[in-house]
Short mmCIF file of C-alpha atoms and ligand atoms in Angstrom, two decimals:
data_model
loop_
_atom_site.label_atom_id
_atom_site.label_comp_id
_atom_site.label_asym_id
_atom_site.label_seq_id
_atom_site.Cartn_x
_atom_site.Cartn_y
_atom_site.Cartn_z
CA UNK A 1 210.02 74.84 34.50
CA UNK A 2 209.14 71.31 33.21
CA UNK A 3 207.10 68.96 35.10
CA UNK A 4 208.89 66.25 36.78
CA UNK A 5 206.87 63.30 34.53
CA UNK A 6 207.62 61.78 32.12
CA UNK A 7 205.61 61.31 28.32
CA UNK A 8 202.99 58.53 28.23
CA UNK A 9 203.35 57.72 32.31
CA UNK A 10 200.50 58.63 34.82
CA UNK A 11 200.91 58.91 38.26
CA UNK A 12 198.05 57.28 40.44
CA UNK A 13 198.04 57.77 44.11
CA UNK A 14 198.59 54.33 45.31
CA UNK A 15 196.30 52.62 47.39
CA UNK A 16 197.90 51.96 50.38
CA UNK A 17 198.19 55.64 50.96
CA UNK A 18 195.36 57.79 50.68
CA UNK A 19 195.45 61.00 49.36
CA UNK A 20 195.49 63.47 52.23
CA UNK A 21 192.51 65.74 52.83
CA UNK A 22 192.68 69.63 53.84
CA UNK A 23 190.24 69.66 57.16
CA UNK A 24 189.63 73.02 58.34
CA UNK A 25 190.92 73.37 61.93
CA UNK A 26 187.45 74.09 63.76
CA UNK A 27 189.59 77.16 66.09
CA UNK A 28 187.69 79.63 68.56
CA UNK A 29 188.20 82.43 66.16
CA UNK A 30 186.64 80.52 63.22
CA UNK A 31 183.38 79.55 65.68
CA UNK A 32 182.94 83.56 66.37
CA UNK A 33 183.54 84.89 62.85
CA UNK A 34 180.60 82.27 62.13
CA UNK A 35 178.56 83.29 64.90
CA UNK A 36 179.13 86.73 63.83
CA UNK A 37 178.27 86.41 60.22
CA UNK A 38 175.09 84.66 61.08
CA UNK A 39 174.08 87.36 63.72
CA UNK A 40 174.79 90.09 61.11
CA UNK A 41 172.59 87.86 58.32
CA UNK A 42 169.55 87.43 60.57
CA UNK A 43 170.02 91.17 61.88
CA UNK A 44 169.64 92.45 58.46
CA UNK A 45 167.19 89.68 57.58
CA UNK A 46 165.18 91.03 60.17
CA UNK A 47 165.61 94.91 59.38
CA UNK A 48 164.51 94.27 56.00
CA UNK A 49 161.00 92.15 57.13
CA UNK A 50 160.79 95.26 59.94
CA UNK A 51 161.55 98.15 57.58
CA UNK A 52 159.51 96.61 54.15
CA UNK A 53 157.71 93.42 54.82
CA UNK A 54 155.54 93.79 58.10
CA UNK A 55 154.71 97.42 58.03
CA UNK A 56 152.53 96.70 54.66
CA UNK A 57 150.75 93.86 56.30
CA UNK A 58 146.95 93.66 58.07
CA UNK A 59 145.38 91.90 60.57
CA UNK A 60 142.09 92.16 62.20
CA UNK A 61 142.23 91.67 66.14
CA UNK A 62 139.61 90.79 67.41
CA UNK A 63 137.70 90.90 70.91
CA UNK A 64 134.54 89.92 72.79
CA UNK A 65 134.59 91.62 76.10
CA UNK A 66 132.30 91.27 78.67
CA UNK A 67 132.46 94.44 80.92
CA UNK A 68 130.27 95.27 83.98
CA UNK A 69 129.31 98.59 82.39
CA UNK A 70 127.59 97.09 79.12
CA UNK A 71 124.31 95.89 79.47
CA UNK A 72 124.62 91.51 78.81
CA UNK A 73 123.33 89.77 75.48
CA UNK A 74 122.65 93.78 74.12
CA UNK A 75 124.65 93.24 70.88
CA UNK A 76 126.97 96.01 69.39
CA UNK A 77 129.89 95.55 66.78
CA UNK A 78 132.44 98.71 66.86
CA UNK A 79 135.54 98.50 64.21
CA UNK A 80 138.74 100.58 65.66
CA UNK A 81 141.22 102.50 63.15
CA UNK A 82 144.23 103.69 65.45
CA UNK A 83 147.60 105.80 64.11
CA UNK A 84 146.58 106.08 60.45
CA UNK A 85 150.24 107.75 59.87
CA UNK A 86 148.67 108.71 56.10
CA UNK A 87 151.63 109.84 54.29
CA UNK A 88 154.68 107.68 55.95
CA UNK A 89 156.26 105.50 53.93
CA UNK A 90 154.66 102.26 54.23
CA UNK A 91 151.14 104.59 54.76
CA UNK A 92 150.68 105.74 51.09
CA UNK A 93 147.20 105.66 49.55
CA UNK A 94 147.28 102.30 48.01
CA UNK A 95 147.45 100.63 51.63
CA UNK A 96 144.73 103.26 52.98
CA UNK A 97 142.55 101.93 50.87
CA UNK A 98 143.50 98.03 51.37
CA UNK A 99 142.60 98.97 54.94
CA UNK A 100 139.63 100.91 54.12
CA UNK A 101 138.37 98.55 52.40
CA UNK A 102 138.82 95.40 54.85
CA UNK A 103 137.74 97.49 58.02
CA UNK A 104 134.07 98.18 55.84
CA UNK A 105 133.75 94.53 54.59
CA UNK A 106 133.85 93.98 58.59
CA UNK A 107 130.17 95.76 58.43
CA UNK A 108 130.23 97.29 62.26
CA UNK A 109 127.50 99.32 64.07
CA UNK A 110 129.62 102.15 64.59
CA UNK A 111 133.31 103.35 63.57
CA UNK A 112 135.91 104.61 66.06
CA UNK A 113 138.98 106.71 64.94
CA UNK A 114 141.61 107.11 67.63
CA UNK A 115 143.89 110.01 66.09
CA UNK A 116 147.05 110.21 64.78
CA UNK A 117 145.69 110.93 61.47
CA UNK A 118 148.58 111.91 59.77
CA UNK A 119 152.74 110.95 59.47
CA UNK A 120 155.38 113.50 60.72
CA UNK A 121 158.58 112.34 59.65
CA UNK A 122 161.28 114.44 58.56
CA UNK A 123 162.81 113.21 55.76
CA UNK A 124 161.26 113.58 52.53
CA UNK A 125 158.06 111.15 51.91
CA UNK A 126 154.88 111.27 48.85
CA UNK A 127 152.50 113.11 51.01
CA UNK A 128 148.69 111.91 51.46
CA UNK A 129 147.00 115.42 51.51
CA UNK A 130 144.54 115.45 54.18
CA UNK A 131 141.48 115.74 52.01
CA UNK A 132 142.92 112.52 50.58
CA UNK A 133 142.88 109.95 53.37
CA UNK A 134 139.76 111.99 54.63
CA UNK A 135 138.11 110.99 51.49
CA UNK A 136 138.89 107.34 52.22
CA UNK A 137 137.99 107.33 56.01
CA UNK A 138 134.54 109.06 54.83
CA UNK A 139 134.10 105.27 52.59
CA UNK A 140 133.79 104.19 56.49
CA UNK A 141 129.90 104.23 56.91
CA UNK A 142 128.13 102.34 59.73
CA UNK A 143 124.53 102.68 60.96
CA UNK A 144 125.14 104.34 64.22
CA UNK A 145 128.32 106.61 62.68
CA UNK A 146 132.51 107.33 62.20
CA UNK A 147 133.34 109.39 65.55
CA UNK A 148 137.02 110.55 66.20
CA UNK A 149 139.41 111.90 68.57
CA UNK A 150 142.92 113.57 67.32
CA UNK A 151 146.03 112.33 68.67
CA UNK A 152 149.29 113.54 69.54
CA UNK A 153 150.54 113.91 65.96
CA UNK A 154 147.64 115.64 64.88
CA UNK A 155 147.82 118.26 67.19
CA UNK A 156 151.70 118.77 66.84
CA UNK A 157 152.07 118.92 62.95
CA UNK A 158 148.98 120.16 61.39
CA UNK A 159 146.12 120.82 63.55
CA UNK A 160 143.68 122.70 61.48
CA UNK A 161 144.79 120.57 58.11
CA UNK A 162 143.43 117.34 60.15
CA UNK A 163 140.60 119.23 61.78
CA UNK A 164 139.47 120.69 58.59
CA UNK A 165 139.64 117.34 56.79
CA UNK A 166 137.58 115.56 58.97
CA UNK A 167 135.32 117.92 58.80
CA UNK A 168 135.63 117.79 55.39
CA UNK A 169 133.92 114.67 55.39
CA UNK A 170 131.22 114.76 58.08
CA UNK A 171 133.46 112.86 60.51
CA UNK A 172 132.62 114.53 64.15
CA UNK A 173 136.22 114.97 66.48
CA UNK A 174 134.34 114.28 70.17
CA UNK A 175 137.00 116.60 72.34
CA UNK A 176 135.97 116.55 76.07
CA UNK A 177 132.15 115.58 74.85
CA UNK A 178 129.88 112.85 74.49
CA UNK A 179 127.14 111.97 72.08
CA UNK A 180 124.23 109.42 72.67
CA UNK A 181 123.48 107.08 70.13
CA UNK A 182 121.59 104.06 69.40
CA UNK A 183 117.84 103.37 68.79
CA UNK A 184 115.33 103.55 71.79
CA UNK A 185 115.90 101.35 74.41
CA UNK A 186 119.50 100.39 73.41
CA UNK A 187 121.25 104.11 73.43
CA UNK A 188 124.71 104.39 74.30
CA UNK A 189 127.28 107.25 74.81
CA UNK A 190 130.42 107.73 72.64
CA UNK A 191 132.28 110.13 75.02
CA UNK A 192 135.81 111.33 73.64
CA UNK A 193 139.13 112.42 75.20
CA UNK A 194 140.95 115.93 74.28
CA UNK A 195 144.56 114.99 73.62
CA UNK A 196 146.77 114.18 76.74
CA UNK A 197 150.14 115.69 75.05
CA UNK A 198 148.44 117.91 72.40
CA UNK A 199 151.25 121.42 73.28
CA UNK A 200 154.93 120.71 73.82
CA UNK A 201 156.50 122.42 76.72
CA UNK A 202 160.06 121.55 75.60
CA UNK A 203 162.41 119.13 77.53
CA UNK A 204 160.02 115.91 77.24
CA UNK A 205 157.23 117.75 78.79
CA UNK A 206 153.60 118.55 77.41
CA UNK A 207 150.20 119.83 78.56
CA UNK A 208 146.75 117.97 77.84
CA UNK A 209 143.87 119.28 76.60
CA UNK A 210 142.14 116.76 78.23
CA UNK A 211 139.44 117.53 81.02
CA UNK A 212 137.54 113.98 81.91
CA UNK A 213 135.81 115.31 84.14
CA UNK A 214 134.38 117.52 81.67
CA UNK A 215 134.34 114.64 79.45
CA UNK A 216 131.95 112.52 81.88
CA UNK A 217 130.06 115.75 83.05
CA UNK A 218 128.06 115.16 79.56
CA UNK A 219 126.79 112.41 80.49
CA UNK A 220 123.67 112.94 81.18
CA UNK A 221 121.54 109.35 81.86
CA UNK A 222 122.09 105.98 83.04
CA UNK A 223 122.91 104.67 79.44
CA UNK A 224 126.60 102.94 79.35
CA UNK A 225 129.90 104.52 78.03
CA UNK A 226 131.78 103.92 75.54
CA UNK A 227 135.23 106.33 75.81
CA UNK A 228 137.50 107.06 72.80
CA UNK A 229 141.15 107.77 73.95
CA UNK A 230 144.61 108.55 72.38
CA UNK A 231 147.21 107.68 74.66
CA UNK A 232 146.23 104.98 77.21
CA UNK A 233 147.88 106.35 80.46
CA UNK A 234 144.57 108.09 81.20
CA UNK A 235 143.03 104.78 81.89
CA UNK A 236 143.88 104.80 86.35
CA UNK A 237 141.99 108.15 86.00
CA UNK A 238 138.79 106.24 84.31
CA UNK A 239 135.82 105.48 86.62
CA UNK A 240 133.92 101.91 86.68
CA UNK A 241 130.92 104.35 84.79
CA UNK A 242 132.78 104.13 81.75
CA UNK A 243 131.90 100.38 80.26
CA UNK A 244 134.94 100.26 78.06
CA UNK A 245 137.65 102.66 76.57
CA UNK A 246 139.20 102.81 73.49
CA UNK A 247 142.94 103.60 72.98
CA UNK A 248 145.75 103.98 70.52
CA UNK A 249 148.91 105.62 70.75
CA UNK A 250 151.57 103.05 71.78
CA UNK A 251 151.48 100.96 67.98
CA UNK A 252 152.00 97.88 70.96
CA UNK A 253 155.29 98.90 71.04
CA UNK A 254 155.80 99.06 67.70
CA UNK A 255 159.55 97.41 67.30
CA UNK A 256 159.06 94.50 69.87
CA UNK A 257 162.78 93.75 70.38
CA UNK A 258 162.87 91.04 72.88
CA UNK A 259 163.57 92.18 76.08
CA UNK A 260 163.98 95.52 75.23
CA UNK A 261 160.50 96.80 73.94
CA UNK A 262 159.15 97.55 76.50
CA UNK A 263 161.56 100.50 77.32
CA UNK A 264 160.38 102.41 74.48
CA UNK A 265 156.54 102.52 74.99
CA UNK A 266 155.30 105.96 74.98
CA UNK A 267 153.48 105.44 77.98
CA UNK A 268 154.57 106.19 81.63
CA UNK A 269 153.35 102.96 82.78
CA UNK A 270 155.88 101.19 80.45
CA UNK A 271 154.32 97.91 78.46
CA UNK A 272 151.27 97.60 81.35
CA UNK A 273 148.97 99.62 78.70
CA UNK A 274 151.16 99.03 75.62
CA UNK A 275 148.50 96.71 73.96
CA UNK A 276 145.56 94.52 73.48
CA UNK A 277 142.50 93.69 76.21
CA UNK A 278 143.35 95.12 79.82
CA UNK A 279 141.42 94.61 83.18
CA UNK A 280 141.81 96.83 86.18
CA UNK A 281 139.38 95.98 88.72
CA UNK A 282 136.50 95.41 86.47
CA UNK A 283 137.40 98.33 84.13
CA UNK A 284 138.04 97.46 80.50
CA UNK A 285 140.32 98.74 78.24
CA UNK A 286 141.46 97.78 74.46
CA UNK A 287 144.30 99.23 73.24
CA UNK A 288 145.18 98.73 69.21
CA UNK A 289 148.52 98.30 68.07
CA UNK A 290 147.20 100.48 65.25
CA UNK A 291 148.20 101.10 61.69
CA UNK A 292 150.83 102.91 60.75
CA UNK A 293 154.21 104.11 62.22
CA UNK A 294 156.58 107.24 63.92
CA UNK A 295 159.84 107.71 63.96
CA UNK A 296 161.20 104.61 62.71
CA UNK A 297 159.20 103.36 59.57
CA UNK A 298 159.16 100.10 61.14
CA UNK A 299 157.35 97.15 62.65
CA UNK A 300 158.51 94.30 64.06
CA UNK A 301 155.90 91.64 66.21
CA UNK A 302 153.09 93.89 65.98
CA UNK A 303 151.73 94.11 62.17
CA UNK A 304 149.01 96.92 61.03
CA UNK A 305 146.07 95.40 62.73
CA UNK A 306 142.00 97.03 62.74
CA UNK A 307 140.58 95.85 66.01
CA UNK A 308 137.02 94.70 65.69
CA UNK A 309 135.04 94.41 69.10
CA UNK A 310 131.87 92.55 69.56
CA UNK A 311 129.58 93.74 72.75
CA UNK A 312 126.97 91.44 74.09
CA UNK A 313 128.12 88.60 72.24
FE1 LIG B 1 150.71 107.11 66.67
#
Protein backbone atom coordinates (compact mmCIF):
# COMPACT_ATOMS: atom_id res chain seq x y z
CA UNK A 1 0.00 0.00 0.00
CA UNK A 2 1.48 3.49 -0.76
CA UNK A 3 1.43 6.22 1.64
CA UNK A 4 -1.06 8.83 1.06
CA UNK A 5 1.90 11.80 0.57
CA UNK A 6 3.13 12.99 -1.83
CA UNK A 7 7.28 13.37 -2.99
CA UNK A 8 9.07 16.43 -1.57
CA UNK A 9 5.81 17.55 0.78
CA UNK A 10 5.92 17.23 4.68
CA UNK A 11 3.12 17.20 6.74
CA UNK A 12 3.43 19.36 10.03
CA UNK A 13 0.75 19.20 12.58
CA UNK A 14 -0.57 22.63 12.47
CA UNK A 15 -0.59 24.79 15.27
CA UNK A 16 -3.88 25.51 16.03
CA UNK A 17 -4.42 21.89 16.76
CA UNK A 18 -2.26 20.09 18.94
CA UNK A 19 -1.30 16.79 18.47
CA UNK A 20 -3.38 14.60 20.74
CA UNK A 21 -1.77 12.77 23.65
CA UNK A 22 -2.55 9.00 24.79
CA UNK A 23 -3.33 9.56 28.80
CA UNK A 24 -3.72 6.41 30.54
CA UNK A 25 -7.23 6.23 32.07
CA UNK A 26 -6.21 6.11 35.92
CA UNK A 27 -9.31 3.02 36.40
CA UNK A 28 -9.79 1.03 39.81
CA UNK A 29 -8.32 -2.02 38.25
CA UNK A 30 -5.14 -0.20 37.12
CA UNK A 31 -4.74 1.38 40.99
CA UNK A 32 -4.89 -2.47 42.37
CA UNK A 33 -2.68 -4.16 39.76
CA UNK A 34 -0.21 -1.28 41.02
CA UNK A 35 -0.83 -1.79 44.52
CA UNK A 36 -0.38 -5.35 43.90
CA UNK A 37 2.85 -5.25 42.05
CA UNK A 38 4.35 -3.05 44.67
CA UNK A 39 3.14 -5.36 47.58
CA UNK A 40 4.63 -8.38 45.72
CA UNK A 41 8.13 -6.15 45.10
CA UNK A 42 8.53 -5.15 48.75
CA UNK A 43 7.32 -8.79 49.86
CA UNK A 44 10.12 -10.32 48.02
CA UNK A 45 12.37 -7.35 48.79
CA UNK A 46 11.86 -8.21 52.20
CA UNK A 47 12.22 -12.17 51.94
CA UNK A 48 15.44 -11.70 50.36
CA UNK A 49 16.94 -9.07 53.34
CA UNK A 50 15.08 -11.87 55.86
CA UNK A 51 16.36 -15.03 54.15
CA UNK A 52 20.23 -13.56 53.09
CA UNK A 53 20.90 -10.12 54.37
CA UNK A 54 19.97 -9.93 58.21
CA UNK A 55 20.65 -13.43 59.31
CA UNK A 56 24.59 -12.74 58.51
CA UNK A 57 24.53 -9.58 60.47
CA UNK A 58 25.81 -8.75 64.39
CA UNK A 59 25.01 -6.60 66.93
CA UNK A 60 26.04 -6.30 70.46
CA UNK A 61 23.04 -5.48 72.94
CA UNK A 62 23.88 -4.18 75.56
CA UNK A 63 22.60 -3.75 79.31
CA UNK A 64 23.34 -2.22 82.72
CA UNK A 65 20.91 -3.62 85.16
CA UNK A 66 20.57 -2.76 88.50
CA UNK A 67 18.86 -5.72 90.37
CA UNK A 68 18.12 -6.00 94.14
CA UNK A 69 20.00 -9.30 94.26
CA UNK A 70 23.54 -7.89 93.08
CA UNK A 71 25.48 -6.27 95.52
CA UNK A 72 25.67 -2.04 94.19
CA UNK A 73 28.96 -0.46 92.63
CA UNK A 74 30.50 -4.46 92.80
CA UNK A 75 31.51 -4.45 89.09
CA UNK A 76 31.08 -7.61 86.83
CA UNK A 77 31.02 -7.75 82.89
CA UNK A 78 29.29 -11.17 81.58
CA UNK A 79 29.12 -11.58 77.51
CA UNK A 80 25.93 -13.90 76.47
CA UNK A 81 26.13 -16.33 73.29
CA UNK A 82 22.42 -17.68 72.83
CA UNK A 83 21.16 -20.29 69.80
CA UNK A 84 24.54 -20.77 68.12
CA UNK A 85 22.52 -22.92 65.34
CA UNK A 86 26.37 -24.01 64.07
CA UNK A 87 25.71 -25.65 60.89
CA UNK A 88 22.39 -23.74 59.46
CA UNK A 89 22.76 -21.97 56.64
CA UNK A 90 23.57 -18.54 57.51
CA UNK A 91 25.60 -20.36 60.77
CA UNK A 92 28.64 -21.77 58.81
CA UNK A 93 32.13 -21.39 60.28
CA UNK A 94 33.14 -18.22 58.68
CA UNK A 95 30.33 -16.27 60.75
CA UNK A 96 31.24 -18.41 64.02
CA UNK A 97 34.24 -17.02 63.97
CA UNK A 98 33.16 -13.23 63.04
CA UNK A 99 31.16 -13.73 66.23
CA UNK A 100 33.81 -15.37 68.12
CA UNK A 101 35.89 -13.02 67.53
CA UNK A 102 33.72 -9.75 68.38
CA UNK A 103 32.16 -11.41 71.60
CA UNK A 104 36.27 -11.82 72.89
CA UNK A 105 37.33 -8.29 71.74
CA UNK A 106 34.32 -7.40 74.27
CA UNK A 107 36.97 -8.72 77.10
CA UNK A 108 34.14 -9.90 79.87
CA UNK A 109 34.70 -11.42 83.37
CA UNK A 110 32.93 -14.43 82.61
CA UNK A 111 31.20 -16.15 79.43
CA UNK A 112 27.63 -17.50 79.41
CA UNK A 113 26.42 -20.06 76.74
CA UNK A 114 22.66 -20.54 76.71
CA UNK A 115 22.30 -23.82 74.46
CA UNK A 116 21.13 -24.53 71.32
CA UNK A 117 24.50 -25.37 70.18
CA UNK A 118 23.80 -26.84 67.10
CA UNK A 119 21.18 -26.43 63.73
CA UNK A 120 18.52 -29.16 63.05
CA UNK A 121 17.11 -28.50 59.83
CA UNK A 122 16.13 -31.01 57.46
CA UNK A 123 17.12 -30.24 54.28
CA UNK A 124 20.55 -30.69 53.29
CA UNK A 125 23.13 -27.95 54.82
CA UNK A 126 27.54 -27.95 55.09
CA UNK A 127 27.60 -29.28 58.54
CA UNK A 128 29.84 -27.58 61.42
CA UNK A 129 31.01 -30.84 63.21
CA UNK A 130 30.72 -30.33 66.79
CA UNK A 131 34.39 -30.43 67.59
CA UNK A 132 34.40 -27.56 65.11
CA UNK A 133 32.33 -24.77 66.62
CA UNK A 134 33.56 -26.28 70.03
CA UNK A 135 36.97 -25.37 68.97
CA UNK A 136 35.83 -21.79 68.35
CA UNK A 137 33.66 -21.33 71.55
CA UNK A 138 36.90 -22.73 73.52
CA UNK A 139 38.77 -19.12 71.76
CA UNK A 140 36.09 -17.67 74.45
CA UNK A 141 38.43 -17.20 77.54
CA UNK A 142 37.52 -14.86 80.45
CA UNK A 143 39.06 -14.65 83.93
CA UNK A 144 36.28 -16.08 85.93
CA UNK A 145 35.30 -18.85 82.93
CA UNK A 146 32.82 -20.11 79.68
CA UNK A 147 29.84 -21.96 81.65
CA UNK A 148 26.89 -23.50 79.59
CA UNK A 149 23.55 -24.92 79.65
CA UNK A 150 22.13 -27.12 76.52
CA UNK A 151 19.00 -26.15 74.99
CA UNK A 152 16.18 -27.68 73.40
CA UNK A 153 17.97 -28.51 70.14
CA UNK A 154 20.75 -29.96 71.77
CA UNK A 155 18.98 -32.37 73.59
CA UNK A 156 16.62 -33.38 70.62
CA UNK A 157 19.23 -33.91 67.76
CA UNK A 158 22.49 -34.89 69.13
CA UNK A 159 22.87 -35.01 72.76
CA UNK A 160 26.07 -36.75 73.42
CA UNK A 161 27.76 -35.08 70.03
CA UNK A 162 27.12 -31.54 71.90
CA UNK A 163 27.88 -32.91 75.32
CA UNK A 164 31.01 -34.50 74.22
CA UNK A 165 32.15 -31.37 72.38
CA UNK A 166 31.91 -29.16 75.08
CA UNK A 167 33.62 -31.23 76.95
CA UNK A 168 35.91 -31.45 74.42
CA UNK A 169 37.01 -28.15 75.18
CA UNK A 170 36.87 -27.66 78.97
CA UNK A 171 33.53 -25.85 78.68
CA UNK A 172 31.45 -27.07 82.00
CA UNK A 173 27.31 -27.74 81.02
CA UNK A 174 25.86 -26.50 84.76
CA UNK A 175 22.51 -28.94 84.64
CA UNK A 176 20.46 -28.43 87.89
CA UNK A 177 23.94 -27.11 89.69
CA UNK A 178 25.68 -24.16 90.69
CA UNK A 179 29.29 -23.17 90.92
CA UNK A 180 30.79 -20.24 93.04
CA UNK A 181 33.12 -18.05 91.52
CA UNK A 182 34.88 -14.90 91.95
CA UNK A 183 37.86 -13.81 94.15
CA UNK A 184 37.36 -13.41 98.01
CA UNK A 185 35.01 -11.08 99.03
CA UNK A 186 33.28 -10.66 95.61
CA UNK A 187 32.15 -14.56 94.91
CA UNK A 188 29.17 -15.18 93.03
CA UNK A 189 27.10 -18.27 91.94
CA UNK A 190 26.58 -19.33 88.28
CA UNK A 191 23.62 -21.72 88.89
CA UNK A 192 22.26 -23.46 85.59
CA UNK A 193 18.88 -24.82 84.40
CA UNK A 194 18.39 -28.59 82.98
CA UNK A 195 16.41 -28.16 79.79
CA UNK A 196 12.61 -27.36 80.16
CA UNK A 197 11.59 -29.42 76.81
CA UNK A 198 14.73 -31.63 76.59
CA UNK A 199 12.24 -35.38 75.68
CA UNK A 200 9.34 -35.07 73.27
CA UNK A 201 6.18 -36.70 74.33
CA UNK A 202 4.56 -36.39 70.87
CA UNK A 203 1.51 -34.11 70.10
CA UNK A 204 3.28 -30.66 71.15
CA UNK A 205 4.07 -32.00 74.50
CA UNK A 206 7.56 -32.46 76.32
CA UNK A 207 9.05 -33.21 79.75
CA UNK A 208 11.88 -31.01 81.48
CA UNK A 209 14.77 -32.05 82.93
CA UNK A 210 14.70 -29.21 84.90
CA UNK A 211 14.49 -29.39 88.86
CA UNK A 212 15.06 -25.57 90.30
CA UNK A 213 14.62 -26.47 93.25
CA UNK A 214 17.45 -28.70 92.95
CA UNK A 215 19.05 -26.04 91.06
CA UNK A 216 18.84 -23.43 94.11
CA UNK A 217 19.33 -26.30 96.75
CA UNK A 218 23.24 -25.77 95.76
CA UNK A 219 23.37 -22.81 96.89
CA UNK A 220 24.98 -22.89 99.70
CA UNK A 221 25.86 -19.03 101.16
CA UNK A 222 24.55 -15.66 101.05
CA UNK A 223 26.62 -14.78 97.83
CA UNK A 224 24.15 -13.53 94.84
CA UNK A 225 22.91 -15.62 91.80
CA UNK A 226 23.45 -15.48 88.67
CA UNK A 227 20.96 -18.26 86.71
CA UNK A 228 21.65 -19.53 83.16
CA UNK A 229 18.34 -20.58 81.39
CA UNK A 230 17.17 -21.91 77.95
CA UNK A 231 13.71 -21.17 77.46
CA UNK A 232 12.45 -18.16 79.48
CA UNK A 233 8.97 -19.43 80.68
CA UNK A 234 10.70 -20.68 83.84
CA UNK A 235 11.18 -17.15 84.92
CA UNK A 236 7.32 -16.89 87.31
CA UNK A 237 8.93 -19.99 88.95
CA UNK A 238 12.30 -17.86 89.84
CA UNK A 239 12.61 -16.54 93.43
CA UNK A 240 13.78 -12.77 94.31
CA UNK A 241 17.25 -14.97 95.58
CA UNK A 242 18.22 -15.26 92.15
CA UNK A 243 19.84 -11.58 91.23
CA UNK A 244 19.40 -12.03 87.53
CA UNK A 245 18.69 -14.86 84.92
CA UNK A 246 19.91 -15.48 81.75
CA UNK A 247 17.77 -16.77 78.81
CA UNK A 248 17.68 -17.70 75.18
CA UNK A 249 15.39 -19.69 73.29
CA UNK A 250 12.78 -17.39 71.67
CA UNK A 251 15.60 -15.64 68.86
CA UNK A 252 13.00 -12.40 70.03
CA UNK A 253 10.73 -13.81 67.86
CA UNK A 254 12.83 -14.33 65.27
CA UNK A 255 10.56 -13.20 62.03
CA UNK A 256 8.95 -10.03 63.68
CA UNK A 257 6.03 -9.71 61.21
CA UNK A 258 4.08 -6.82 62.42
CA UNK A 259 1.28 -7.74 64.23
CA UNK A 260 1.69 -11.17 63.87
CA UNK A 261 5.02 -12.13 65.72
CA UNK A 262 4.07 -12.47 68.53
CA UNK A 263 1.89 -15.61 67.78
CA UNK A 264 4.81 -17.60 67.01
CA UNK A 265 7.05 -17.19 70.15
CA UNK A 266 7.96 -20.44 71.56
CA UNK A 267 6.98 -19.44 74.82
CA UNK A 268 3.57 -20.00 76.60
CA UNK A 269 3.49 -16.55 77.77
CA UNK A 270 3.45 -15.32 74.10
CA UNK A 271 5.92 -12.06 73.40
CA UNK A 272 5.85 -11.12 77.50
CA UNK A 273 9.39 -13.06 77.69
CA UNK A 274 10.16 -13.02 73.95
CA UNK A 275 13.14 -10.55 74.41
CA UNK A 276 15.44 -8.06 75.88
CA UNK A 277 15.50 -6.63 79.82
CA UNK A 278 12.30 -7.82 81.85
CA UNK A 279 11.13 -6.78 85.42
CA UNK A 280 8.70 -8.76 87.49
CA UNK A 281 8.47 -7.40 90.83
CA UNK A 282 12.07 -6.68 91.32
CA UNK A 283 13.23 -9.88 89.54
CA UNK A 284 15.44 -9.42 86.50
CA UNK A 285 15.58 -11.17 83.51
CA UNK A 286 17.57 -10.69 80.01
CA UNK A 287 16.56 -12.59 77.35
CA UNK A 288 18.92 -12.56 73.92
CA UNK A 289 17.49 -12.64 70.68
CA UNK A 290 20.50 -14.89 70.06
CA UNK A 291 22.44 -15.94 67.03
CA UNK A 292 21.39 -18.14 64.77
CA UNK A 293 18.03 -19.61 63.49
CA UNK A 294 15.24 -22.85 63.39
CA UNK A 295 13.01 -23.71 61.12
CA UNK A 296 12.95 -20.92 58.83
CA UNK A 297 16.58 -19.72 57.98
CA UNK A 298 15.40 -16.35 58.58
CA UNK A 299 15.46 -13.07 60.45
CA UNK A 300 13.59 -10.27 60.14
CA UNK A 301 13.72 -7.14 63.07
CA UNK A 302 15.84 -9.03 65.29
CA UNK A 303 19.56 -9.42 63.74
CA UNK A 304 22.30 -11.96 65.38
CA UNK A 305 23.02 -9.95 68.42
CA UNK A 306 25.80 -11.05 71.62
CA UNK A 307 24.34 -9.42 74.67
CA UNK A 308 26.97 -7.88 76.86
CA UNK A 309 25.80 -7.05 80.55
CA UNK A 310 27.57 -4.78 82.88
CA UNK A 311 26.80 -5.39 86.85
CA UNK A 312 27.55 -2.68 89.30
CA UNK A 313 28.07 -0.17 86.79
FE1 LIG B 1 17.20 -21.75 69.46
Amino acid sequence: MKADISPGTVRRPSPETPAPTAKPRLTRRRVLKTAATLVGLSAAATAIYAGAIEPDGLVVTRYAPRPPGWPAGRKLSITVIADLHAGGPDMQLPHIRRIVDRAIALNSDIVLLLGDFIASYRFAITHVPDPVWAAELARLKAPLGTWAVLGNHDWWHDLQGVRSALAGVNIAVLENDAVLVGPDGAKFWVAGLGDQLAIPLGHGRFRGIDDLPLTLSRITTDDPVLLMVHEPDIFTRVPPRVALTFAGHTHGGQIRVPFLWQQFVPSRYGARFAYGHVVEHDRHLIVSGGLGTSIIPARLGVPPEIVHITLGA
